[in-house]
XYZ file of C-alpha atoms in Angstrom:
786
model
C 0.000 0.000 0.000
C 1.299 3.431 -0.926
C -0.336 5.995 -0.087
C 20.534 -0.703 16.106
C 19.090 -0.344 18.647
C 21.978 1.580 20.350
C 21.042 2.916 23.729
C 17.251 2.711 23.430
C 16.321 -0.955 23.564
C 14.832 -0.971 27.041
C 13.866 2.650 27.307
C 10.507 3.276 25.784
C 8.296 1.010 27.858
C 9.829 2.311 31.047
C 9.487 5.943 30.036
C 5.765 5.686 30.364
C 6.025 5.074 34.084
C 9.217 6.909 35.021
C 9.656 10.672 35.143
C 13.158 10.783 33.733
C 15.130 8.018 31.996
C 18.177 7.680 29.827
C 17.788 7.376 26.039
C 21.246 6.731 24.661
C 22.670 9.274 27.143
C 20.234 12.230 27.314
C 17.287 12.604 29.658
C 13.853 11.557 28.514
C 11.120 13.195 30.517
C 7.532 12.080 30.421
C 4.342 13.924 31.119
C 0.871 12.479 31.033
C 0.370 13.183 27.348
C 3.899 13.556 25.965
C 7.467 12.337 26.287
C 10.567 14.476 25.879
C 13.239 12.912 23.685
C 16.479 14.907 23.590
C 15.308 18.455 22.977
C 12.290 17.181 21.057
C 8.990 15.650 22.067
C 6.627 12.902 21.023
C 3.042 12.633 22.128
C 1.736 9.715 24.172
C -1.900 10.530 23.459
C -3.454 11.832 20.232
C -4.322 15.495 19.942
C -7.876 16.694 19.434
C -10.058 14.176 17.629
C -7.140 12.142 16.263
C -7.357 8.417 16.870
C -4.797 5.869 17.950
C -3.737 3.100 15.568
C -6.005 0.036 15.633
C -5.570 -2.571 18.354
C -4.154 -5.972 17.485
C -6.155 -8.190 19.854
C -5.778 -11.558 18.150
C -2.583 -12.524 19.904
C -1.994 -14.966 22.710
C -1.117 -13.663 26.150
C 2.576 -14.203 25.485
C 2.421 -12.321 22.174
C 0.518 -9.435 23.764
C 3.636 -8.767 25.835
C 5.567 -8.062 22.637
C 5.165 -5.221 20.175
C 2.636 -6.078 17.490
C 4.316 -7.408 14.317
C 2.635 -5.153 11.780
C 3.398 -5.010 8.041
C 4.279 -8.677 7.807
C 3.041 -11.451 5.532
C 0.902 -12.783 8.396
C -0.191 -9.491 10.033
C -3.803 -9.956 8.939
C -4.063 -12.517 11.745
C -3.606 -10.097 14.623
C -6.102 -7.452 13.483
C -9.016 -9.490 12.149
C -11.422 -12.036 13.586
C -11.808 -13.228 9.989
C -8.323 -12.795 8.520
C -7.489 -12.662 4.847
C -5.429 -15.440 3.241
C -1.763 -15.754 4.193
C 0.613 -16.540 1.345
C 3.618 -18.467 2.649
C 4.784 -19.946 -0.685
C 4.289 -22.514 -2.002
C 1.217 -22.871 0.231
C -1.459 -20.421 1.295
C -3.507 -20.524 4.482
C -6.579 -18.979 6.014
C -8.194 -19.309 9.425
C -11.993 -19.462 9.476
C -14.764 -20.503 11.828
C -14.798 -23.846 10.024
C -11.122 -24.528 10.654
C -7.622 -24.014 9.266
C -7.484 -23.811 5.470
C -4.500 -24.936 3.396
C -4.174 -24.610 -0.368
C -1.620 -24.899 -3.131
C -2.317 -21.740 -5.175
C -2.400 -22.086 -8.939
C -2.338 -19.379 -11.577
C -5.745 -18.019 -12.496
C -5.874 -17.004 -16.148
C -9.148 -15.072 -16.279
C -9.916 -11.782 -14.520
C -12.891 -13.158 -12.578
C -12.445 -12.748 -8.849
C -9.392 -10.503 -9.139
C -9.125 -7.983 -6.240
C -9.187 -4.855 -8.479
C -11.828 -6.120 -10.871
C -14.688 -3.855 -9.774
C -12.667 -0.646 -9.664
C -10.015 -0.734 -12.378
C -10.462 -3.610 -14.813
C -7.115 -4.906 -16.043
C -6.495 -6.767 -19.248
C -5.636 -10.405 -18.754
C -2.011 -9.775 -19.688
C -1.448 -7.067 -17.027
C -1.706 -9.153 -13.878
C -0.614 -12.456 -12.386
C -2.862 -13.949 -9.714
C -2.387 -17.130 -7.699
C -5.459 -17.026 -5.412
C -6.061 -18.961 -2.246
C -8.738 -21.370 -3.489
C -10.032 -24.946 -3.235
C -8.510 -25.417 0.205
C -8.392 -28.379 2.540
C -9.871 -27.482 5.936
C -8.416 -28.964 9.124
C -10.418 -28.789 12.347
C -10.580 -30.579 15.694
C -13.413 -33.032 16.231
C -13.543 -32.667 20.019
C -14.044 -28.892 20.266
C -14.921 -25.808 18.253
C -12.102 -23.232 18.314
C -12.507 -19.538 18.892
C -10.990 -17.073 16.369
C -7.343 -17.757 15.640
C -4.540 -15.956 17.437
C -0.882 -15.443 16.674
C 1.002 -17.562 19.211
C 4.694 -17.299 18.268
C 6.904 -15.745 15.622
C 10.408 -16.217 14.305
C 12.119 -14.809 11.245
C 10.086 -16.752 8.678
C 7.785 -19.091 10.646
C 4.755 -18.467 12.850
C 2.540 -20.469 15.203
C -1.225 -19.947 14.947
C -3.429 -20.999 17.834
C -7.031 -22.062 17.325
C -8.159 -22.743 20.864
C -11.065 -22.884 23.252
C -10.183 -22.916 26.919
C -7.453 -25.504 27.527
C -8.025 -27.149 24.142
C -5.928 -26.095 21.187
C -5.156 -26.801 17.565
C -1.730 -25.261 16.961
C -0.539 -24.799 13.367
C 2.989 -23.848 12.372
C 3.542 -22.400 8.917
C 6.701 -21.074 7.313
C 7.827 -19.304 4.198
C 9.119 -21.802 1.667
C 7.837 -24.833 3.541
C 5.795 -27.402 1.633
C 4.241 -28.415 4.987
C 1.901 -27.123 7.623
C 2.653 -28.652 11.030
C -0.188 -29.323 13.482
C -0.398 -30.171 17.168
C -3.762 -31.051 18.700
C -4.300 -31.056 22.451
C -6.902 -33.829 22.404
C -9.180 -35.808 20.156
C -9.179 -36.431 16.432
C -8.817 -34.274 13.351
C -11.382 -33.646 10.650
C -10.315 -32.859 7.081
C -12.859 -31.342 4.720
C -12.207 -31.280 0.981
C -13.434 -28.682 -1.549
C -14.661 -31.527 -3.789
C -14.624 -35.320 -3.749
C -11.024 -36.477 -3.688
C -9.239 -39.421 -5.193
C -6.971 -41.361 -2.847
C -3.391 -41.568 -4.137
C -2.477 -45.188 -4.843
C 1.231 -44.347 -4.631
C 0.934 -43.558 -0.918
C 1.458 -46.918 0.807
C 2.478 -45.964 4.376
C -0.633 -46.505 6.580
C 0.230 -43.350 8.539
C -0.161 -41.249 5.401
C -3.343 -40.071 3.704
C -2.746 -39.089 0.091
C -5.488 -37.271 -1.815
C -5.835 -35.651 -5.206
C -8.416 -32.893 -5.169
C -9.226 -30.528 -8.043
C -5.904 -31.064 -9.737
C -3.778 -30.769 -6.596
C -2.107 -33.611 -4.701
C -1.844 -33.520 -0.906
C -0.510 -35.870 1.742
C -1.330 -35.774 5.442
C 1.365 -37.419 7.568
C -0.118 -38.825 10.756
C 1.565 -40.400 13.786
C 2.201 -44.102 14.263
C -1.129 -45.750 15.018
C -3.352 -43.222 13.255
C -6.471 -44.529 11.494
C -7.866 -42.685 8.500
C -11.634 -42.993 8.068
C -13.638 -41.584 5.181
C -16.817 -39.982 6.554
C -18.101 -38.810 3.146
C -16.733 -38.131 -0.337
C -15.527 -34.739 0.937
C -14.600 -35.529 4.537
C -11.980 -37.643 6.330
C -11.372 -38.245 10.013
C -7.938 -38.945 11.436
C -8.180 -41.014 14.610
C -5.118 -39.950 16.567
C -3.667 -42.270 19.250
C -3.546 -40.977 22.807
C -0.449 -38.893 23.408
C 0.223 -38.470 19.682
C -1.745 -35.387 18.773
C 0.422 -34.298 15.880
C 0.452 -34.492 12.102
C 1.740 -32.527 9.151
C 0.204 -31.840 5.767
C 1.920 -31.084 2.481
C 1.175 -30.390 -1.153
C 3.208 -32.368 -3.662
C 5.173 -30.494 -6.356
C 4.528 -33.218 -8.948
C 3.443 -36.858 -9.315
C 6.930 -38.369 -9.266
C 7.514 -41.164 -6.708
C 10.834 -39.616 -5.673
C 9.080 -36.353 -4.753
C 6.608 -38.242 -2.562
C 9.492 -40.113 -0.954
C 11.346 -36.862 -0.284
C 8.402 -35.185 1.424
C 7.611 -38.353 3.401
C 11.188 -38.512 4.681
C 11.108 -35.008 6.164
C 7.457 -34.796 7.256
C 8.086 -35.447 10.946
C 10.806 -32.809 11.417
C 8.564 -29.964 12.590
C 10.064 -26.541 11.949
C 10.315 -24.322 15.019
C 12.630 -21.358 15.376
C 13.906 -19.757 12.167
C 16.572 -17.070 11.908
C 18.376 -15.029 9.290
C 21.812 -13.755 10.291
C 23.768 -11.297 8.169
C 27.411 -10.293 7.927
C 28.752 -7.362 5.956
C 32.356 -8.179 5.053
C 33.812 -4.738 4.507
C 37.154 -5.984 3.223
C 35.585 -8.262 0.623
C 32.781 -5.847 -0.233
C 30.131 -8.523 0.223
C 27.091 -9.439 2.290
C 26.532 -12.978 3.551
C 23.077 -13.998 4.786
C 22.623 -17.268 6.670
C 19.178 -18.874 6.875
C 18.793 -21.422 9.692
C 15.848 -23.528 10.843
C 15.595 -25.574 14.025
C 13.334 -28.604 14.087
C 11.682 -30.947 16.549
C 11.473 -34.577 15.453
C 8.021 -35.942 16.320
C 8.814 -39.577 15.455
C 11.281 -41.658 13.465
C 14.802 -40.668 12.416
C 16.006 -37.086 12.387
C 16.092 -36.306 8.671
C 16.038 -32.556 9.201
C 13.775 -30.017 7.515
C 12.887 -29.480 3.884
C 13.208 -25.828 2.861
C 11.841 -24.156 -0.238
C 14.223 -21.649 -1.831
C 12.932 -18.681 -3.811
C 14.668 -17.535 -7.012
C 16.566 -14.824 -5.112
C 17.983 -17.622 -2.900
C 19.007 -20.133 -5.547
C 19.775 -17.969 -8.576
C 23.523 -17.489 -9.046
C 24.204 -19.360 -5.786
C 26.839 -22.025 -6.302
C 26.585 -23.200 -2.686
C 23.165 -24.811 -3.327
C 23.216 -25.408 -7.084
C 23.902 -29.173 -6.887
C 21.680 -29.796 -3.851
C 18.275 -28.661 -5.047
C 15.382 -31.054 -5.496
C 11.947 -30.771 -7.124
C 10.291 -27.389 -7.605
C 6.864 -25.815 -7.165
C 5.433 -23.388 -9.702
C 4.517 -20.365 -7.600
C 3.731 -16.699 -8.014
C 7.423 -16.071 -7.220
C 8.627 -18.443 -9.923
C 10.225 -21.827 -9.244
C 10.445 -22.596 -5.534
C 13.097 -25.338 -5.261
C 13.356 -27.763 -2.364
C 16.536 -28.138 -0.320
C 16.996 -30.868 2.300
C 19.000 -28.884 4.840
C 18.608 -26.939 8.060
C 20.711 -24.054 6.770
C 21.776 -22.308 3.587
C 23.630 -19.126 2.714
C 23.552 -16.422 0.081
C 26.468 -14.112 -0.727
C 25.914 -10.912 -2.675
C 28.251 -8.103 -3.647
C 27.894 -4.795 -1.843
C 27.529 -2.394 -4.751
C 27.983 0.774 -2.689
C 26.803 4.334 -3.189
C 27.866 7.781 -1.991
C 25.647 10.434 -0.378
C 26.243 12.915 -3.202
C 28.222 13.269 -6.418
C 31.274 15.454 -7.114
C 31.530 18.967 -8.460
C 30.663 19.560 -12.084
C 33.695 20.558 -14.110
C 33.731 23.195 -16.791
C 31.491 22.320 -19.698
C 29.144 23.760 -22.309
C 26.116 23.539 -20.000
C 27.728 24.786 -16.782
C 26.265 28.283 -17.128
C 22.825 26.755 -17.704
C 23.319 24.688 -14.568
C 24.351 27.755 -12.530
C 21.300 29.696 -13.707
C 19.046 26.766 -12.827
C 20.509 26.594 -9.338
C 19.829 30.288 -8.793
C 16.173 29.783 -9.768
C 15.740 26.766 -7.484
C 17.507 28.487 -4.618
C 15.190 31.501 -4.880
C 12.129 29.236 -4.446
C 13.763 27.084 -1.800
C 10.830 27.396 0.610
C 8.262 26.043 -1.871
C 7.131 22.462 -1.367
C 6.458 22.038 -5.072
C 8.782 23.962 -7.404
C 6.946 26.869 -8.982
C 4.142 26.868 -6.409
C 4.756 29.376 -3.638
C 3.054 27.720 -0.685
C 5.512 27.769 2.224
C 3.047 26.212 4.681
C 2.514 23.008 2.700
C 5.446 21.345 4.423
C 3.394 21.094 7.604
C 0.707 18.979 5.934
C 2.074 15.482 6.448
C 5.189 13.519 7.226
C 5.347 11.944 3.781
C 5.214 15.178 1.799
C 7.481 16.883 4.300
C 9.920 14.011 3.790
C 9.963 14.714 0.061
C 10.589 18.383 0.806
C 13.505 17.467 3.063
C 14.959 15.362 0.272
C 14.683 18.248 -2.139
C 16.390 20.650 0.283
C 19.238 18.365 1.329
C 20.017 17.221 -2.220
C 20.113 20.820 -3.386
C 22.360 21.683 -0.427
C 24.769 18.881 -1.375
C 24.956 20.188 -4.938
C 25.690 23.707 -3.665
C 28.404 22.343 -1.393
C 30.162 20.436 -4.156
C 30.067 23.515 -6.357
C 31.781 25.475 -3.590
C 28.747 27.537 -2.521
C 28.738 26.809 1.212
C 26.686 29.896 2.007
C 23.725 28.611 -0.021
C 24.285 25.113 1.365
C 23.975 26.396 4.937
C 20.808 28.358 4.190
C 19.197 25.281 2.649
C 20.192 23.091 5.589
C 18.822 25.656 8.035
C 15.414 25.358 6.385
C 15.607 21.557 6.605
C 16.549 21.722 10.295
C 13.847 24.300 11.022
C 11.181 22.053 9.533
C 12.395 18.848 11.162
C 12.636 20.569 14.539
C 9.124 21.947 14.209
C 7.780 18.427 13.701
C 10.084 16.915 16.322
C 8.845 19.497 18.826
C 5.196 18.409 18.367
C 4.307 22.088 17.989
C 1.530 21.719 15.438
C -2.095 21.251 16.348
C -2.368 18.377 13.903
C 1.235 17.634 12.895
C 3.265 15.548 15.333
C 4.728 12.141 16.173
C 3.142 9.822 18.739
C 4.520 6.777 20.548
C 1.858 4.113 21.090
C 2.877 1.638 23.759
C -0.033 -0.744 23.046
C 1.239 -1.646 19.586
C 4.845 -0.599 19.934
C 4.989 2.042 17.215
C 5.665 5.655 16.380
C 2.796 7.087 14.348
C 2.801 10.381 12.462
C -0.172 12.738 12.298
C -2.124 13.798 10.354
C -2.935 10.352 9.038
C -2.136 9.959 5.369
C -2.172 6.871 3.165
C -3.707 5.168 6.245
C -0.333 5.305 8.018
C -2.201 5.464 11.351
C -5.531 3.798 10.632
C -3.900 0.799 8.949
C -0.263 1.298 10.073
C 0.833 1.583 6.430
C 4.061 2.761 4.819
C 6.170 3.580 7.878
C 9.411 2.719 6.090
C 8.433 4.871 3.108
C 7.611 7.884 5.277
C 10.367 7.713 7.887
C 13.021 6.720 5.371
C 12.955 10.211 3.869
C 13.458 11.720 7.327
C 16.317 9.462 8.338
C 18.206 10.096 5.099
C 17.683 13.858 5.423
C 18.875 13.732 9.042
C 22.032 11.947 7.907
C 22.683 14.673 5.329
C 22.381 17.297 8.071
C 24.608 15.315 10.454
C 27.388 15.155 7.844
C 27.700 18.942 8.061
C 26.466 19.591 11.619
C 27.355 16.669 13.940
C 26.226 18.614 17.016
C 22.663 18.740 15.676
C 22.577 14.945 15.562
C 23.833 14.201 19.076
C 21.505 12.268 21.318
C 20.945 15.187 23.683
C 19.790 17.279 20.697
C 17.800 15.786 17.819
C 19.604 12.477 17.276
C 17.480 10.549 19.753
C 14.307 11.393 17.861
C 15.877 10.245 14.612
C 16.867 7.056 16.445
C 13.222 6.650 17.443
C 12.136 6.661 13.796
C 14.932 4.220 12.974
C 13.774 1.964 15.776
C 10.216 1.989 14.464
C 11.200 0.592 11.065
C 14.464 -1.233 11.814
C 14.505 -2.643 15.336
C 16.745 -5.726 15.569
C 15.738 -6.842 19.066
C 13.535 -9.895 18.659
C 10.644 -10.132 21.108
C 10.873 -6.497 22.196
C 7.901 -4.850 23.876
C 8.777 -1.453 22.386
C 9.001 -2.189 18.658
C 8.627 -5.293 16.479
C 11.603 -6.887 14.795
C 12.230 -5.264 11.390
C 8.665 -4.016 11.097
C 8.255 -3.968 7.325
C 10.963 -6.324 6.158
C 10.241 -9.953 5.283
C 13.514 -11.735 5.970
C 12.731 -14.746 3.749
C 11.098 -13.065 0.769
C 13.881 -10.488 0.989
C 11.706 -7.386 0.582
C 9.330 -5.212 2.551
C 5.560 -5.165 2.936
C 3.673 -1.875 3.164
C 0.243 -2.614 4.677
C 0.433 -2.548 8.458
C -2.670 -4.621 9.102
C -1.716 -7.153 6.432
C -4.268 -8.206 3.874
C -7.719 -6.830 4.603
C -10.996 -6.586 2.732
C -11.290 -7.249 -0.976
C -7.686 -6.377 -1.786
C -6.500 -8.564 1.084
C -7.596 -11.663 -0.803
C -4.249 -11.367 -2.581
C -2.352 -10.930 0.711
C -0.125 -8.099 1.830
C 1.571 -5.913 -0.754
C 4.230 -3.356 -1.520
C 4.088 -0.844 -4.320
C 7.060 1.584 -4.201
C 10.048 -0.709 -3.787
C 12.370 2.224 -4.504
C 11.094 4.110 -1.461
C 11.903 1.044 0.635
C 15.487 1.163 -0.676
C 15.504 4.881 0.145
C 14.828 3.964 3.786
C 17.625 1.420 3.947
C 20.038 3.881 2.312
C 19.071 6.294 5.081
C 20.029 3.712 7.717
C 23.428 3.214 6.094
C 24.144 6.939 6.020
C 22.824 7.635 9.527
C 24.790 4.711 10.929
C 27.988 5.701 9.139
C 27.745 9.382 10.078
C 26.917 8.726 13.746
C 29.478 5.928 14.154
C 26.881 3.185 14.616
C 28.457 0.406 12.559
C 25.819 -2.133 13.611
C 23.090 0.067 12.132
C 25.163 0.678 9.014
C 25.634 -3.070 8.535
C 21.907 -3.629 9.065
C 21.281 -1.065 6.349
C 23.672 -2.892 4.001
C 21.745 -6.129 4.660
C 18.322 -4.563 4.077
C 19.436 -2.570 1.033
C 21.199 -5.494 -0.648
C 18.371 -7.924 0.078
C 15.629 -5.556 -1.076
C 17.491 -4.764 -4.306
C 18.013 -8.466 -5.040
C 14.285 -9.113 -4.600
C 13.341 -6.057 -6.673
C 15.426 -7.371 -9.552
C 13.512 -10.662 -9.370
C 9.945 -9.792 -8.365
C 9.417 -6.191 -9.572
C 11.734 -6.082 -12.591
C 12.314 -9.792 -13.363
C 15.626 -8.939 -15.030
C 16.660 -12.620 -14.957
C 13.405 -13.782 -16.620
C 12.703 -16.347 -13.899
C 9.436 -15.079 -12.424
C 6.804 -13.553 -14.727
C 4.837 -16.104 -16.770
C 4.588 -15.731 -20.573
C 1.010 -14.503 -20.271
C 2.173 -11.381 -18.394
C 3.115 -8.722 -20.956
C 4.502 -5.707 -18.996
C 8.272 -5.691 -18.542
C 7.909 -4.873 -14.829
C 5.264 -4.818 -12.148
C 4.269 -1.900 -9.974
C 2.552 -3.843 -7.180
C 3.757 -7.082 -5.616
C 1.183 -8.946 -3.525
C 1.522 -12.137 -1.544
C -0.525 -13.864 -4.229
C -0.036 -11.753 -7.317
C 1.400 -8.943 -9.414
C -0.684 -6.035 -10.704
C 0.359 -3.397 -13.248
C -1.429 -0.563 -11.511
C -1.069 1.958 -8.698
C -3.324 2.648 -5.751
C -4.409 5.995 -7.147
C -4.275 5.816 -10.939
C -3.982 3.646 -14.016
C -1.953 6.342 -15.813
C 1.134 4.543 -17.238
C 3.851 7.068 -16.405
C 3.024 6.886 -12.717
C 2.673 3.107 -12.858
C 6.216 2.842 -14.220
C 7.631 5.651 -12.097
C 6.453 4.622 -8.651
C 9.216 2.021 -8.424
C 11.893 4.499 -9.513
C 11.408 7.519 -7.263
C 13.137 9.137 -5.528
C 16.194 8.975 -7.757
C 19.237 9.895 -5.705
C 22.831 8.603 -5.468
C 21.645 5.408 -3.746
C 19.529 4.599 -6.838
C 22.462 3.334 -8.901
C 21.315 -0.242 -8.257
C 18.954 0.384 -11.184
C 21.970 0.648 -13.500
C 22.724 -3.075 -13.218
C 20.903 -3.768 -16.488
C 20.989 -0.792 -18.902
C 19.038 -2.815 -21.431
C 16.181 -3.189 -18.972
C 16.113 0.568 -18.392
C 15.546 1.128 -22.106
C 12.950 -1.664 -22.366
C 11.076 -0.257 -19.393
C 10.976 3.255 -20.832
C 10.004 1.988 -24.286
C 7.152 0.024 -22.706
C 6.054 3.119 -20.795
C 5.926 5.108 -24.024
C 3.782 2.450 -25.703
C 1.535 2.164 -22.649
C 1.080 5.930 -22.542
C 0.149 6.111 -26.221
C -2.478 3.409 -25.699
C -3.779 5.169 -22.574
C -4.094 8.508 -24.374
C -5.813 6.854 -27.301
C -8.353 5.322 -24.927
C -9.234 8.833 -23.761
C -10.679 8.003 -20.347
C -8.942 10.488 -18.047
C -9.592 11.335 -14.385
C -11.260 14.672 -13.479
C -7.925 16.289 -12.573
C -5.357 14.592 -14.779
C -1.648 15.016 -14.083
C 0.615 16.911 -16.494
C 1.217 15.041 -19.728
C 4.917 14.907 -18.847
C 4.392 13.930 -15.183
C 7.670 12.870 -13.519
C 9.672 13.581 -16.676
C 12.652 14.450 -14.446
C 12.544 10.994 -12.822
C 12.530 9.286 -16.216
C 15.366 11.482 -17.479
C 17.519 10.556 -14.464
C 16.602 6.898 -14.916
C 17.533 6.949 -18.603
C 20.799 8.734 -17.785
C 22.025 5.625 -15.968
C 21.985 3.883 -19.360
C 22.380 6.734 -21.869
C 23.240 10.175 -20.415
C 23.285 11.954 -23.767
C 19.798 10.720 -24.650
C 18.539 11.751 -21.208
C 19.906 15.275 -21.591
C 18.239 15.550 -24.973
C 14.889 14.313 -23.668
C 14.726 16.395 -20.471
C 12.730 19.621 -20.394
C 14.120 22.071 -17.793
C 10.711 23.774 -17.652
C 8.788 20.525 -17.528
C 7.153 18.553 -14.752
C 9.157 18.089 -11.533
C 8.539 15.291 -9.025
C 7.839 16.649 -5.535
C 11.058 15.341 -4.017
C 13.310 16.709 -6.751
C 14.573 19.921 -8.347
C 15.621 20.738 -11.898
C 19.065 21.563 -10.484
C 19.595 18.102 -9.059
C 18.249 16.501 -12.219
C 20.648 18.470 -14.414
C 23.561 17.857 -12.053
C 22.777 14.130 -12.171
C 22.689 13.935 -15.966
C 25.749 16.103 -16.539
C 27.683 14.067 -13.973
C 26.874 10.818 -15.751
C 27.605 12.367 -19.125
C 31.049 13.336 -17.831
C 31.983 10.382 -15.607
C 30.108 7.613 -17.382
C 27.413 5.287 -16.092
C 27.730 3.331 -12.823
C 30.081 0.353 -12.987
C 28.651 -2.072 -10.440
C 31.253 -4.740 -11.150
C 33.844 -2.968 -8.980
C 33.784 -3.379 -5.198
C 35.642 -1.506 -2.469
C 36.689 -2.057 1.137
C 34.569 0.852 2.407
C 30.772 1.121 2.540
C 30.359 4.467 0.742
C 31.849 4.367 -2.730
C 30.886 4.376 -6.395
C 32.671 3.737 -9.670
C 31.643 5.196 -13.030
C 32.840 4.093 -16.461
C 32.737 5.940 -19.759
C 32.284 4.336 -23.152
C 36.004 4.893 -23.815
C 36.876 2.802 -20.742
C 37.929 5.689 -18.503
C 36.777 5.239 -14.902
C 35.990 7.699 -12.128
C 36.302 6.470 -8.533
C 34.392 8.202 -5.745
C 34.303 7.489 -1.997
C 32.962 9.307 1.056
C 34.713 9.441 4.434
C 32.346 10.090 7.342
C 35.121 9.643 9.894
C 37.571 12.003 11.575
C 40.770 10.529 10.131
C 41.978 10.039 6.555
C 40.451 6.962 4.931
C 42.444 4.625 2.668
C 40.270 2.976 0.024
C 41.157 -0.033 -2.102
C 38.944 -0.980 -5.030
C 38.617 -4.532 -6.294
C 40.270 -3.649 -9.609
C 43.409 -2.480 -7.774
C 42.787 1.260 -7.728
C 43.542 3.021 -4.413
C 42.828 6.455 -3.010
C 42.860 8.314 0.309
C 39.880 10.447 1.325
C 40.104 13.340 3.765
C 37.835 13.337 6.866
C 34.250 14.426 6.226
C 34.855 14.688 2.510
C 34.005 13.162 -0.836
C 37.092 11.883 -2.616
C 37.419 11.479 -6.360
C 40.097 10.094 -8.652
C 40.223 8.931 -12.265
């Protein structure tokens, strides 16, 4: 839906009952309705008629002691008595009054039943939908459960309790697992089928019930001594022996006997705790992620778990290439089985720098200088050309875009040697952040909600309060802007000034303390799928039938770039390394599931070259507010800033994407059905020019209109600086690594390279690039060599 931990891990819960506490050093004072953080303040109660975020009551007593895990693939569970489907891949699940549903989603070719069907009909080639349908339903015979509750979480597995009093049916589900694992406190289990099923003759073990139902094959693995009784063509009863109230259920990937044997061998190793650990190797310029699952063997030999690897796990991963088994066809492409309790991925750290170097003399330098003067004169406008200096108080999201515009323009001024203009721009940014951080507005402020464990921003926009949406999108702009300020004014960012409030926003979206009562672990980030989710309450309503979703993947990367910069500038290496992990993982998943640059995910029936919206059960070429093609293509590009060079990995894709946008726009204009207040015909033309410049700077300069449309977080000055820089230095060369986190290499068509690195420290920094080039960067400076 679109529209680290240093020093504060144990603070926030206690601040609500103590008068003065320590928050990373400074005092934090609380009053009945507010809490002082450094020299700033957050509210503890809403102002006026504002409402708190929704409660998340469907959690067990143990889970109620932890912060609510919003914006996750399973978050629908904790907010809804009748949750939407949960897409775990390859299986989907849903809890209902009738029991616990399990399905193997299959691609639906027609538009019937699609979530957006009533509002914005899509052609059949503009979406991919794997709905939760034709499910098996598991329920206890001895009791009727109350609504399901979230009982336990780990990095990619959850326990779901369907209980009544002391009786309980406990289901464990996990990303990538072909199984659901069940534990029943007493009695037998009932299995209802969506249609009469055919018993699989290949299943010979008396403990196992194999069924083929509506084109899908399932096996239920019962304990020793179980008896399977058919009550009707669509119902089976599993008579469970006393003391053996457990079973697992799986969908088969195919009809091969070896696949059945594989799933039978691992069916009794019940997955429990799952973790993803990361390590940024600065010297090697790489990120290693380790995925580990612990199991409990219910009976028989310990054969370990069976894990399903997504394309971003197995693609270009030599460590698992010769160990993979059968595969499921899923909405994420081929999900390949691995018989192991652990696997690793290693990806290069591509790097970026906070800003680019000074423009040298050139034929367009005077044009650039004139453009800067114009943008500097209107520096207090939220939208260039519209003098409305109060608009920045409207909402955190739009203010965040304004902060980006100001700090990027300040960085350009600095590199051009105009420190006076830089300081004036930064003063405006600080003034506006401090106004919000001081909770001075009647309707514009931050609030800490202890019930859920969250910082919410008011006024509510894009349902960021009502549905807990988009926190990483919104706060990411603020964290990155704060880092830009801290580079030039370290005193502003100290914890006894404004740094603690920035830390609070960081904590909201990037807490790494599992089980914390203050904030959930990595609120938006899905550690197994490798990308973020945007909807706080998970899937809900009609759209929720496709699961949770994320639209603007580029704004997620913006947030993680902000963590890297804030961590590097403030000396918090743990936060910086977390940012490297989140950034690298999100980019890898974007390249697979939004852009499909490896051609492993989108089916042949899907015609767009990219997707704008990734759901748990689908892809939709649309936005939440319009079907206008330029915005559909652009929402996963903006904001374009120095961290955006990950998009340069495939210059051919950039050109294909823009060519497709042109064709889509022509078809849209020919259709002639426009909204009442249509956007400019060249909407976001600056974003597309910057995007094209990463593949063809000369073409971008020729296409860009300096008097054309400007995206709200950008300026013509920054756009021109970007294109001229790439025209001079060449496009990003992502094949070169370095032994520092903040670096970038550019390569011209003639082979000449430009090496850039930023030193946030207080001593000279020696940099070695993987191609042998070396340089030394002065403290607090951007270094450049050719």
